[in-house]
Amino acid sequence: SQTIHQWPATLVQPVGSPLSLECTVEGTSNPNLYWYRQAAGRGLQLLFYSVGIGQISSEVPQNLSASRPQDRQFILSSKKLLLSDSGFYLCAWSAGRSYEQYFGPGTRLTVT
Amino acid sequence: AQSVAQPEDQVNVAEGNPLTVKCTYSVSGNPYLFWYVQYPNRGLQFLLKYITGDNLVKGSYGFEAEFNKSQTSFHLKKPSALVSDSALYFCAVRDSMNYGGATNKLIFGTGTLLAVQP
């Protein structure tokens, strides 16, 4: 069966520090991968998606970047965090014609 | 423009009573519709989907949803609510405005908080 992992689970970082969040998927090949941010426990904002290694699409201009160095690995990064980057970051995957996305457990990021 | 609307920020229901969480959509072409549930500080869990076929879709944890094309709605239902059903519920529709549909991007509603009182 497929599983998706995210780490760390929680992170507290000072403003101006770098960021690296990692997401990995097991049990499937060539998945579509997604990074979302959820602010204030409500709406989901799609940040990036990827349909293959090295292929990244950005949905909104922002302080963040994403990379996909391996088929089942998706990384969210920032060189210098802003207070507004605080939130709950969710990684998700989908594959084939099932269309639904499956989400990881999330990373709670607090920028202080 | 494609969109999903969840008109209720919160739904309150007594345990044992039926529950309905509303969702309406606007898309080009045939809609692919989804419901997710999110418990506090957790990722979203997939409940059910409508792609084609029967208008009544059954999903996890006793939930079902009714697709109504004329009303462009996809309401989530459960015959008898449990306190443990209290959570945030999201409706989503597949973004059909993608070349070849390869991305499987979803458009999410703003979420409805379901509170089930014992």
PDB file of C-alpha atoms in Angstrom:
ATOM      1  CA  SER A   1       0.000   0.000   0.000  1.00  0.00           C
ATOM      2  CA  GLN A   2       0.995   3.603  -0.487  1.00  0.00           C
ATOM      3  CA  THR A   3       2.168   5.830   2.324  1.00  0.00           C
ATOM      4  CA  ILE A   4       3.309   9.420   2.479  1.00  0.00           C
ATOM      5  CA  HIS A   5       5.698  10.856   5.022  1.00  0.00           C
ATOM      6  CA  GLN A   6       6.477  14.405   6.009  1.00  0.00           C
ATOM      7  CA  TRP A   7       9.100  15.728   8.363  1.00  0.00           C
ATOM      8  CA  PRO A   8       9.588  17.368  10.603  1.00  0.00           C
ATOM      9  CA  ALA A   9       6.163  17.335  12.247  1.00  0.00           C
ATOM     10  CA  THR A  10       6.715  20.697  13.905  1.00  0.00           C
ATOM     11  CA  LEU A  11       9.289  23.401  13.403  1.00  0.00           C
ATOM     12  CA  VAL A  12       9.989  26.743  15.045  1.00  0.00           C
ATOM     13  CA  GLN A  13      12.342  28.964  13.089  1.00  0.00           C
ATOM     14  CA  PRO A  14      13.456  32.601  13.434  1.00  0.00           C
ATOM     15  CA  VAL A  15      12.762  35.151  10.752  1.00  0.00           C
ATOM     16  CA  GLY A  16      15.504  35.160   8.137  1.00  0.00           C
ATOM     17  CA  SER A  17      16.547  31.541   8.664  1.00  0.00           C
ATOM     18  CA  PRO A  18      16.445  28.914   5.893  1.00  0.00           C
ATOM     19  CA  LEU A  19      13.821  26.206   5.580  1.00  0.00           C
ATOM     20  CA  SER A  20      13.733  22.679   4.244  1.00  0.00           C
ATOM     21  CA  LEU A  21      10.647  20.465   4.513  1.00  0.00           C
ATOM     22  CA  GLU A  22      10.709  16.992   3.076  1.00  0.00           C
ATOM     23  CA  CYS A  23       7.997  14.750   1.726  1.00  0.00           C
ATOM     24  CA  THR A  24       8.410  11.185   0.502  1.00  0.00           C
ATOM     25  CA  VAL A  25       5.935   8.730  -0.956  1.00  0.00           C
ATOM     26  CA  GLU A  26       6.191   4.951  -0.846  1.00  0.00           C
ATOM     27  CA  GLY A  27       4.415   2.279  -2.816  1.00  0.00           C
ATOM     28  CA  THR A  28       3.769   4.124  -6.068  1.00  0.00           C
ATOM     29  CA  SER A  29       5.771   5.262  -9.076  1.00  0.00           C
ATOM     30  CA  ASN A  30       5.769   8.577 -10.909  1.00  0.00           C
ATOM     31  CA  PRO A  31       3.185  10.236  -8.691  1.00  0.00           C
ATOM     32  CA  ASN A  32       2.032  13.806  -9.075  1.00  0.00           C
ATOM     33  CA  LEU A  33       3.186  15.684  -5.976  1.00  0.00           C
ATOM     34  CA  TYR A  34       1.774  18.795  -4.361  1.00  0.00           C
ATOM     35  CA  TRP A  35       2.659  21.278  -1.611  1.00  0.00           C
ATOM     36  CA  TYR A  36      -0.163  23.147   0.126  1.00  0.00           C
ATOM     37  CA  ARG A  37      -0.210  25.693   2.916  1.00  0.00           C
ATOM     38  CA  GLN A  38      -3.091  25.964   5.321  1.00  0.00           C
ATOM     39  CA  ALA A  39      -3.263  29.175   7.305  1.00  0.00           C
ATOM     40  CA  ALA A  40      -5.432  29.704  10.375  1.00  0.00           C
ATOM     41  CA  GLY A  41      -6.686  26.116  10.250  1.00  0.00           C
ATOM     42  CA  ARG A  42      -8.888  26.629   7.230  1.00  0.00           C
ATOM     43  CA  GLY A  43      -8.409  27.203   3.558  1.00  0.00           C
ATOM     44  CA  LEU A  44      -5.848  25.314   1.511  1.00  0.00           C
ATOM     45  CA  GLN A  45      -3.539  27.167  -0.822  1.00  0.00           C
ATOM     46  CA  LEU A  46      -1.740  25.158  -3.499  1.00  0.00           C
ATOM     47  CA  LEU A  47       1.884  26.315  -3.567  1.00  0.00           C
ATOM     48  CA  PHE A  48       3.628  23.948  -5.991  1.00  0.00           C
ATOM     49  CA  TYR A  49       2.950  20.818  -7.959  1.00  0.00           C
ATOM     50  CA  SER A  50       5.153  18.424  -9.858  1.00  0.00           C
ATOM     51  CA  VAL A  51       4.359  15.837 -12.536  1.00  0.00           C
ATOM     52  CA  GLY A  52       7.880  14.404 -12.685  1.00  0.00           C
ATOM     53  CA  ILE A  53      11.491  14.654 -11.560  1.00  0.00           C
ATOM     54  CA  GLY A  54      12.767  18.183 -11.936  1.00  0.00           C
ATOM     55  CA  GLN A  55       9.377  19.457 -13.135  1.00  0.00           C
ATOM     56  CA  ILE A  56       7.994  22.070 -10.758  1.00  0.00           C
ATOM     57  CA  SER A  57       5.100  24.453 -11.288  1.00  0.00           C
ATOM     58  CA  SER A  58       4.506  27.353  -8.953  1.00  0.00           C
ATOM     59  CA  GLU A  59       0.980  28.472  -8.263  1.00  0.00           C
ATOM     60  CA  VAL A  60       1.650  31.733  -6.458  1.00  0.00           C
ATOM     61  CA  PRO A  61       4.641  34.085  -6.267  1.00  0.00           C
ATOM     62  CA  GLN A  62       6.212  33.764  -2.870  1.00  0.00           C
ATOM     63  CA  ASN A  63       9.238  33.364  -0.707  1.00  0.00           C
ATOM     64  CA  LEU A  64       9.318  29.601  -1.149  1.00  0.00           C
ATOM     65  CA  SER A  65      10.680  27.165  -3.721  1.00  0.00           C
ATOM     66  CA  ALA A  66      10.255  23.465  -4.374  1.00  0.00           C
ATOM     67  CA  SER A  67      12.387  20.726  -5.823  1.00  0.00           C
ATOM     68  CA  ARG A  68      11.914  17.107  -6.810  1.00  0.00           C
ATOM     69  CA  PRO A  69      15.312  15.441  -6.865  1.00  0.00           C
ATOM     70  CA  GLN A  70      13.896  11.896  -6.967  1.00  0.00           C
ATOM     71  CA  ASP A  71      10.665  10.373  -8.245  1.00  0.00           C
ATOM     72  CA  ARG A  72       9.061  10.102  -4.825  1.00  0.00           C
ATOM     73  CA  GLN A  73      10.725  12.970  -2.993  1.00  0.00           C
ATOM     74  CA  PHE A  74       9.423  16.518  -2.847  1.00  0.00           C
ATOM     75  CA  ILE A  75      11.194  19.285  -0.949  1.00  0.00           C
ATOM     76  CA  LEU A  76       9.922  22.707   0.062  1.00  0.00           C
ATOM     77  CA  SER A  77      12.577  25.332   0.751  1.00  0.00           C
ATOM     78  CA  SER A  78      13.196  28.919   1.596  1.00  0.00           C
ATOM     79  CA  LYS A  79      16.425  30.897   1.827  1.00  0.00           C
ATOM     80  CA  LYS A  80      15.036  33.419   4.316  1.00  0.00           C
ATOM     81  CA  LEU A  81      11.802  32.853   6.213  1.00  0.00           C
ATOM     82  CA  LEU A  82       9.235  35.578   6.757  1.00  0.00           C
ATOM     83  CA  LEU A  83       6.677  35.789   9.550  1.00  0.00           C
ATOM     84  CA  SER A  84       3.985  35.281   6.924  1.00  0.00           C
ATOM     85  CA  ASP A  85       5.440  31.852   6.070  1.00  0.00           C
ATOM     86  CA  SER A  86       4.001  30.444   9.296  1.00  0.00           C
ATOM     87  CA  GLY A  87       1.339  27.823   8.734  1.00  0.00           C
ATOM     88  CA  PHE A  88       0.532  24.166   8.329  1.00  0.00           C
ATOM     89  CA  TYR A  89       2.267  22.675   5.303  1.00  0.00           C
ATOM     90  CA  LEU A  90       0.752  19.666   3.631  1.00  0.00           C
ATOM     91  CA  CYS A  91       2.227  17.427   0.981  1.00  0.00           C
ATOM     92  CA  ALA A  92      -0.025  15.284  -1.200  1.00  0.00           C
ATOM     93  CA  TRP A  93       0.253  12.806  -4.048  1.00  0.00           C
ATOM     94  CA  SER A  94      -1.971  11.500  -6.796  1.00  0.00           C
ATOM     95  CA  ALA A  95      -1.452   8.958  -9.534  1.00  0.00           C
ATOM     96  CA  GLY A  96      -3.079   7.630 -12.632  1.00  0.00           C
ATOM     97  CA  ARG A  97      -6.744   8.164 -13.316  1.00  0.00           C
ATOM     98  CA  SER A  98      -7.972   7.877  -9.756  1.00  0.00           C
ATOM     99  CA  TYR A  99      -7.732  11.694  -9.530  1.00  0.00           C
ATOM    100  CA  GLU A 100      -8.017  11.961  -5.757  1.00  0.00           C
ATOM    101  CA  GLN A 101      -5.069  13.235  -3.764  1.00  0.00           C
ATOM    102  CA  TYR A 102      -3.705  11.636  -0.623  1.00  0.00           C
ATOM    103  CA  PHE A 103      -2.238  13.843   2.035  1.00  0.00           C
ATOM    104  CA  GLY A 104       0.642  13.527   4.428  1.00  0.00           C
ATOM    105  CA  PRO A 105       0.399  14.297   8.152  1.00  0.00           C
ATOM    106  CA  GLY A 106       1.639  17.868   7.713  1.00  0.00           C
ATOM    107  CA  THR A 107       4.330  20.115   9.182  1.00  0.00           C
ATOM    108  CA  ARG A 108       3.420  22.923  11.568  1.00  0.00           C
ATOM    109  CA  LEU A 109       5.833  25.806  10.900  1.00  0.00           C
ATOM    110  CA  THR A 110       6.037  28.750  13.258  1.00  0.00           C
ATOM    111  CA  VAL A 111       8.271  31.631  12.267  1.00  0.00           C
ATOM    112  CA  THR A 112       9.206  33.831  15.233  1.00  0.00           C
TER     113      THR A 112
ATOM    114  CA  ALA B   1     -14.181  30.255 -13.638  1.00  0.00           C
ATOM    115  CA  GLN B   2     -14.109  26.959 -11.830  1.00  0.00           C
ATOM    116  CA  SER B   3     -15.004  27.033  -8.171  1.00  0.00           C
ATOM    117  CA  VAL B   4     -16.351  25.178  -5.190  1.00  0.00           C
ATOM    118  CA  ALA B   5     -18.537  26.741  -2.518  1.00  0.00           C
ATOM    119  CA  GLN B   6     -19.246  25.507   0.979  1.00  0.00           C
ATOM    120  CA  PRO B   7     -21.878  27.962   2.159  1.00  0.00           C
ATOM    121  CA  GLU B   8     -21.752  27.026   5.848  1.00  0.00           C
ATOM    122  CA  ASP B   9     -18.739  27.805   7.997  1.00  0.00           C
ATOM    123  CA  GLN B  10     -20.094  25.551  10.712  1.00  0.00           C
ATOM    124  CA  VAL B  11     -22.775  22.904  11.056  1.00  0.00           C
ATOM    125  CA  ASN B  12     -24.059  21.832  14.461  1.00  0.00           C
ATOM    126  CA  VAL B  13     -25.908  18.564  14.908  1.00  0.00           C
ATOM    127  CA  ALA B  14     -26.863  16.365  17.839  1.00  0.00           C
ATOM    128  CA  GLU B  15     -25.399  12.900  18.088  1.00  0.00           C
ATOM    129  CA  GLY B  16     -27.671  10.346  16.459  1.00  0.00           C
ATOM    130  CA  ASN B  17     -29.282  12.870  14.139  1.00  0.00           C
ATOM    131  CA  PRO B  18     -28.672  12.924  10.384  1.00  0.00           C
ATOM    132  CA  LEU B  19     -26.104  15.385   9.110  1.00  0.00           C
ATOM    133  CA  THR B  20     -25.647  17.238   5.844  1.00  0.00           C
ATOM    134  CA  VAL B  21     -22.660  19.322   4.797  1.00  0.00           C
ATOM    135  CA  LYS B  22     -23.371  21.348   1.681  1.00  0.00           C
ATOM    136  CA  CYS B  23     -21.219  21.844  -1.398  1.00  0.00           C
ATOM    137  CA  THR B  24     -21.938  23.461  -4.755  1.00  0.00           C
ATOM    138  CA  TYR B  25     -19.605  23.643  -7.713  1.00  0.00           C
ATOM    139  CA  SER B  26     -19.008  25.419 -10.992  1.00  0.00           C
ATOM    140  CA  VAL B  27     -16.827  23.698 -13.603  1.00  0.00           C
ATOM    141  CA  SER B  28     -16.434  23.306 -17.321  1.00  0.00           C
ATOM    142  CA  GLY B  29     -17.428  19.877 -18.524  1.00  0.00           C
ATOM    143  CA  ASN B  30     -18.169  16.886 -16.344  1.00  0.00           C
ATOM    144  CA  PRO B  31     -17.318  17.415 -12.680  1.00  0.00           C
ATOM    145  CA  TYR B  32     -15.063  15.128 -10.710  1.00  0.00           C
ATOM    146  CA  LEU B  33     -15.977  15.753  -7.074  1.00  0.00           C
ATOM    147  CA  PHE B  34     -14.381  14.803  -3.768  1.00  0.00           C
ATOM    148  CA  TRP B  35     -14.904  15.046  -0.022  1.00  0.00           C
ATOM    149  CA  TYR B  36     -12.147  15.127   2.561  1.00  0.00           C
ATOM    150  CA  VAL B  37     -12.114  15.261   6.362  1.00  0.00           C
ATOM    151  CA  GLN B  38      -9.464  16.885   8.521  1.00  0.00           C
ATOM    152  CA  TYR B  39      -9.016  16.332  12.240  1.00  0.00           C
ATOM    153  CA  PRO B  40      -7.052  18.913  14.276  1.00  0.00           C
ATOM    154  CA  ASN B  41      -3.370  19.091  13.373  1.00  0.00           C
ATOM    155  CA  ARG B  42      -3.703  16.260  10.878  1.00  0.00           C
ATOM    156  CA  GLY B  43      -3.577  15.943   7.126  1.00  0.00           C
ATOM    157  CA  LEU B  44      -6.714  15.618   5.030  1.00  0.00           C
ATOM    158  CA  GLN B  45      -8.255  12.175   4.702  1.00  0.00           C
ATOM    159  CA  PHE B  46     -10.062  11.167   1.520  1.00  0.00           C
ATOM    160  CA  LEU B  47     -13.704  10.189   2.151  1.00  0.00           C
ATOM    161  CA  LEU B  48     -15.304   9.640  -1.238  1.00  0.00           C
ATOM    162  CA  LYS B  49     -15.483  10.764  -4.845  1.00  0.00           C
ATOM    163  CA  TYR B  50     -17.886  11.075  -7.735  1.00  0.00           C
ATOM    164  CA  ILE B  51     -16.526  10.534 -11.221  1.00  0.00           C
ATOM    165  CA  THR B  52     -19.430   8.998 -13.068  1.00  0.00           C
ATOM    166  CA  GLY B  53     -22.247   6.536 -12.479  1.00  0.00           C
ATOM    167  CA  ASP B  54     -24.702   6.445  -9.572  1.00  0.00           C
ATOM    168  CA  ASN B  55     -25.568   9.817  -8.126  1.00  0.00           C
ATOM    169  CA  LEU B  56     -25.344   8.446  -4.581  1.00  0.00           C
ATOM    170  CA  VAL B  57     -21.756   7.709  -3.658  1.00  0.00           C
ATOM    171  CA  LYS B  58     -20.815   5.768  -0.545  1.00  0.00           C
ATOM    172  CA  GLY B  59     -17.545   6.380   1.241  1.00  0.00           C
ATOM    173  CA  SER B  60     -15.587   5.804   4.409  1.00  0.00           C
ATOM    174  CA  TYR B  61     -16.932   5.922   7.992  1.00  0.00           C
ATOM    175  CA  GLY B  62     -20.578   5.651   6.892  1.00  0.00           C
ATOM    176  CA  PHE B  63     -20.548   8.868   4.866  1.00  0.00           C
ATOM    177  CA  GLU B  64     -22.255   9.245   1.518  1.00  0.00           C
ATOM    178  CA  ALA B  65     -22.727  12.075  -0.935  1.00  0.00           C
ATOM    179  CA  GLU B  66     -25.401  12.857  -3.457  1.00  0.00           C
ATOM    180  CA  PHE B  67     -24.476  14.306  -6.826  1.00  0.00           C
ATOM    181  CA  ASN B  68     -27.168  16.571  -8.277  1.00  0.00           C
ATOM    182  CA  LYS B  69     -26.313  17.839 -11.739  1.00  0.00           C
ATOM    183  CA  SER B  70     -29.275  20.202 -12.100  1.00  0.00           C
ATOM    184  CA  GLN B  71     -28.475  21.901  -8.796  1.00  0.00           C
ATOM    185  CA  THR B  72     -24.684  21.598  -9.280  1.00  0.00           C
ATOM    186  CA  SER B  73     -24.420  20.231  -5.766  1.00  0.00           C
ATOM    187  CA  PHE B  74     -22.559  17.427  -4.043  1.00  0.00           C
ATOM    188  CA  HIS B  75     -23.770  17.379  -0.426  1.00  0.00           C
ATOM    189  CA  LEU B  76     -22.148  15.111   2.142  1.00  0.00           C
ATOM    190  CA  LYS B  77     -24.516  13.112   4.327  1.00  0.00           C
ATOM    191  CA  LYS B  78     -24.590  10.635   7.151  1.00  0.00           C
ATOM    192  CA  PRO B  79     -27.743   9.049   8.585  1.00  0.00           C
ATOM    193  CA  SER B  80     -26.616   9.149  12.222  1.00  0.00           C
ATOM    194  CA  ALA B  81     -23.897  11.511  13.439  1.00  0.00           C
ATOM    195  CA  LEU B  82     -21.253  10.527  15.970  1.00  0.00           C
ATOM    196  CA  VAL B  83     -19.328  12.840  18.281  1.00  0.00           C
ATOM    197  CA  SER B  84     -16.182  11.480  16.645  1.00  0.00           C
ATOM    198  CA  ASP B  85     -17.384  12.909  13.293  1.00  0.00           C
ATOM    199  CA  SER B  86     -16.608  16.388  14.611  1.00  0.00           C
ATOM    200  CA  ALA B  87     -13.965  17.742  12.251  1.00  0.00           C
ATOM    201  CA  LEU B  88     -13.334  20.080   9.329  1.00  0.00           C
ATOM    202  CA  TYR B  89     -14.788  18.899   6.015  1.00  0.00           C
ATOM    203  CA  PHE B  90     -13.598  19.971   2.586  1.00  0.00           C
ATOM    204  CA  CYS B  91     -15.311  19.607  -0.754  1.00  0.00           C
ATOM    205  CA  ALA B  92     -13.118  19.656  -3.864  1.00  0.00           C
ATOM    206  CA  VAL B  93     -13.476  19.499  -7.628  1.00  0.00           C
ATOM    207  CA  ARG B  94     -10.876  18.458 -10.172  1.00  0.00           C
ATOM    208  CA  ASP B  95      -9.474  21.390 -12.077  1.00  0.00           C
ATOM    209  CA  SER B  96     -10.406  20.528 -15.650  1.00  0.00           C
ATOM    210  CA  MET B  97      -8.630  23.540 -17.113  1.00  0.00           C
ATOM    211  CA  ASN B  98      -5.325  21.704 -17.486  1.00  0.00           C
ATOM    212  CA  TYR B  99      -3.861  20.509 -20.741  1.00  0.00           C
ATOM    213  CA  GLY B 100      -4.336  16.751 -20.885  1.00  0.00           C
ATOM    214  CA  GLY B 101      -5.485  16.723 -17.274  1.00  0.00           C
ATOM    215  CA  ALA B 102      -2.106  15.363 -16.233  1.00  0.00           C
ATOM    216  CA  THR B 103      -1.759  17.370 -13.079  1.00  0.00           C
ATOM    217  CA  ASN B 104      -4.892  16.181 -11.225  1.00  0.00           C
ATOM    218  CA  LYS B 105      -5.057  19.545  -9.516  1.00  0.00           C
ATOM    219  CA  LEU B 106      -7.984  20.007  -7.160  1.00  0.00           C
ATOM    220  CA  ILE B 107      -9.898  23.129  -6.272  1.00  0.00           C
ATOM    221  CA  PHE B 108     -10.911  23.074  -2.605  1.00  0.00           C
ATOM    222  CA  GLY B 109     -13.744  24.780  -0.819  1.00  0.00           C
ATOM    223  CA  THR B 110     -13.107  26.831   2.283  1.00  0.00           C
ATOM    224  CA  GLY B 111     -14.176  24.046   4.614  1.00  0.00           C
ATOM    225  CA  THR B 112     -17.104  23.441   6.959  1.00  0.00           C
ATOM    226  CA  LEU B 113     -16.581  22.745  10.616  1.00  0.00           C
ATOM    227  CA  LEU B 114     -18.892  19.995  11.801  1.00  0.00           C
ATOM    228  CA  ALA B 115     -19.658  19.978  15.516  1.00  0.00           C
ATOM    229  CA  VAL B 116     -21.596  17.003  16.862  1.00  0.00           C
ATOM    230  CA  GLN B 117     -22.972  17.496  20.346  1.00  0.00           C
ATOM    231  CA  PRO B 118     -23.397  14.485  22.643  1.00  0.00           C
TER     232      PRO B 118
END
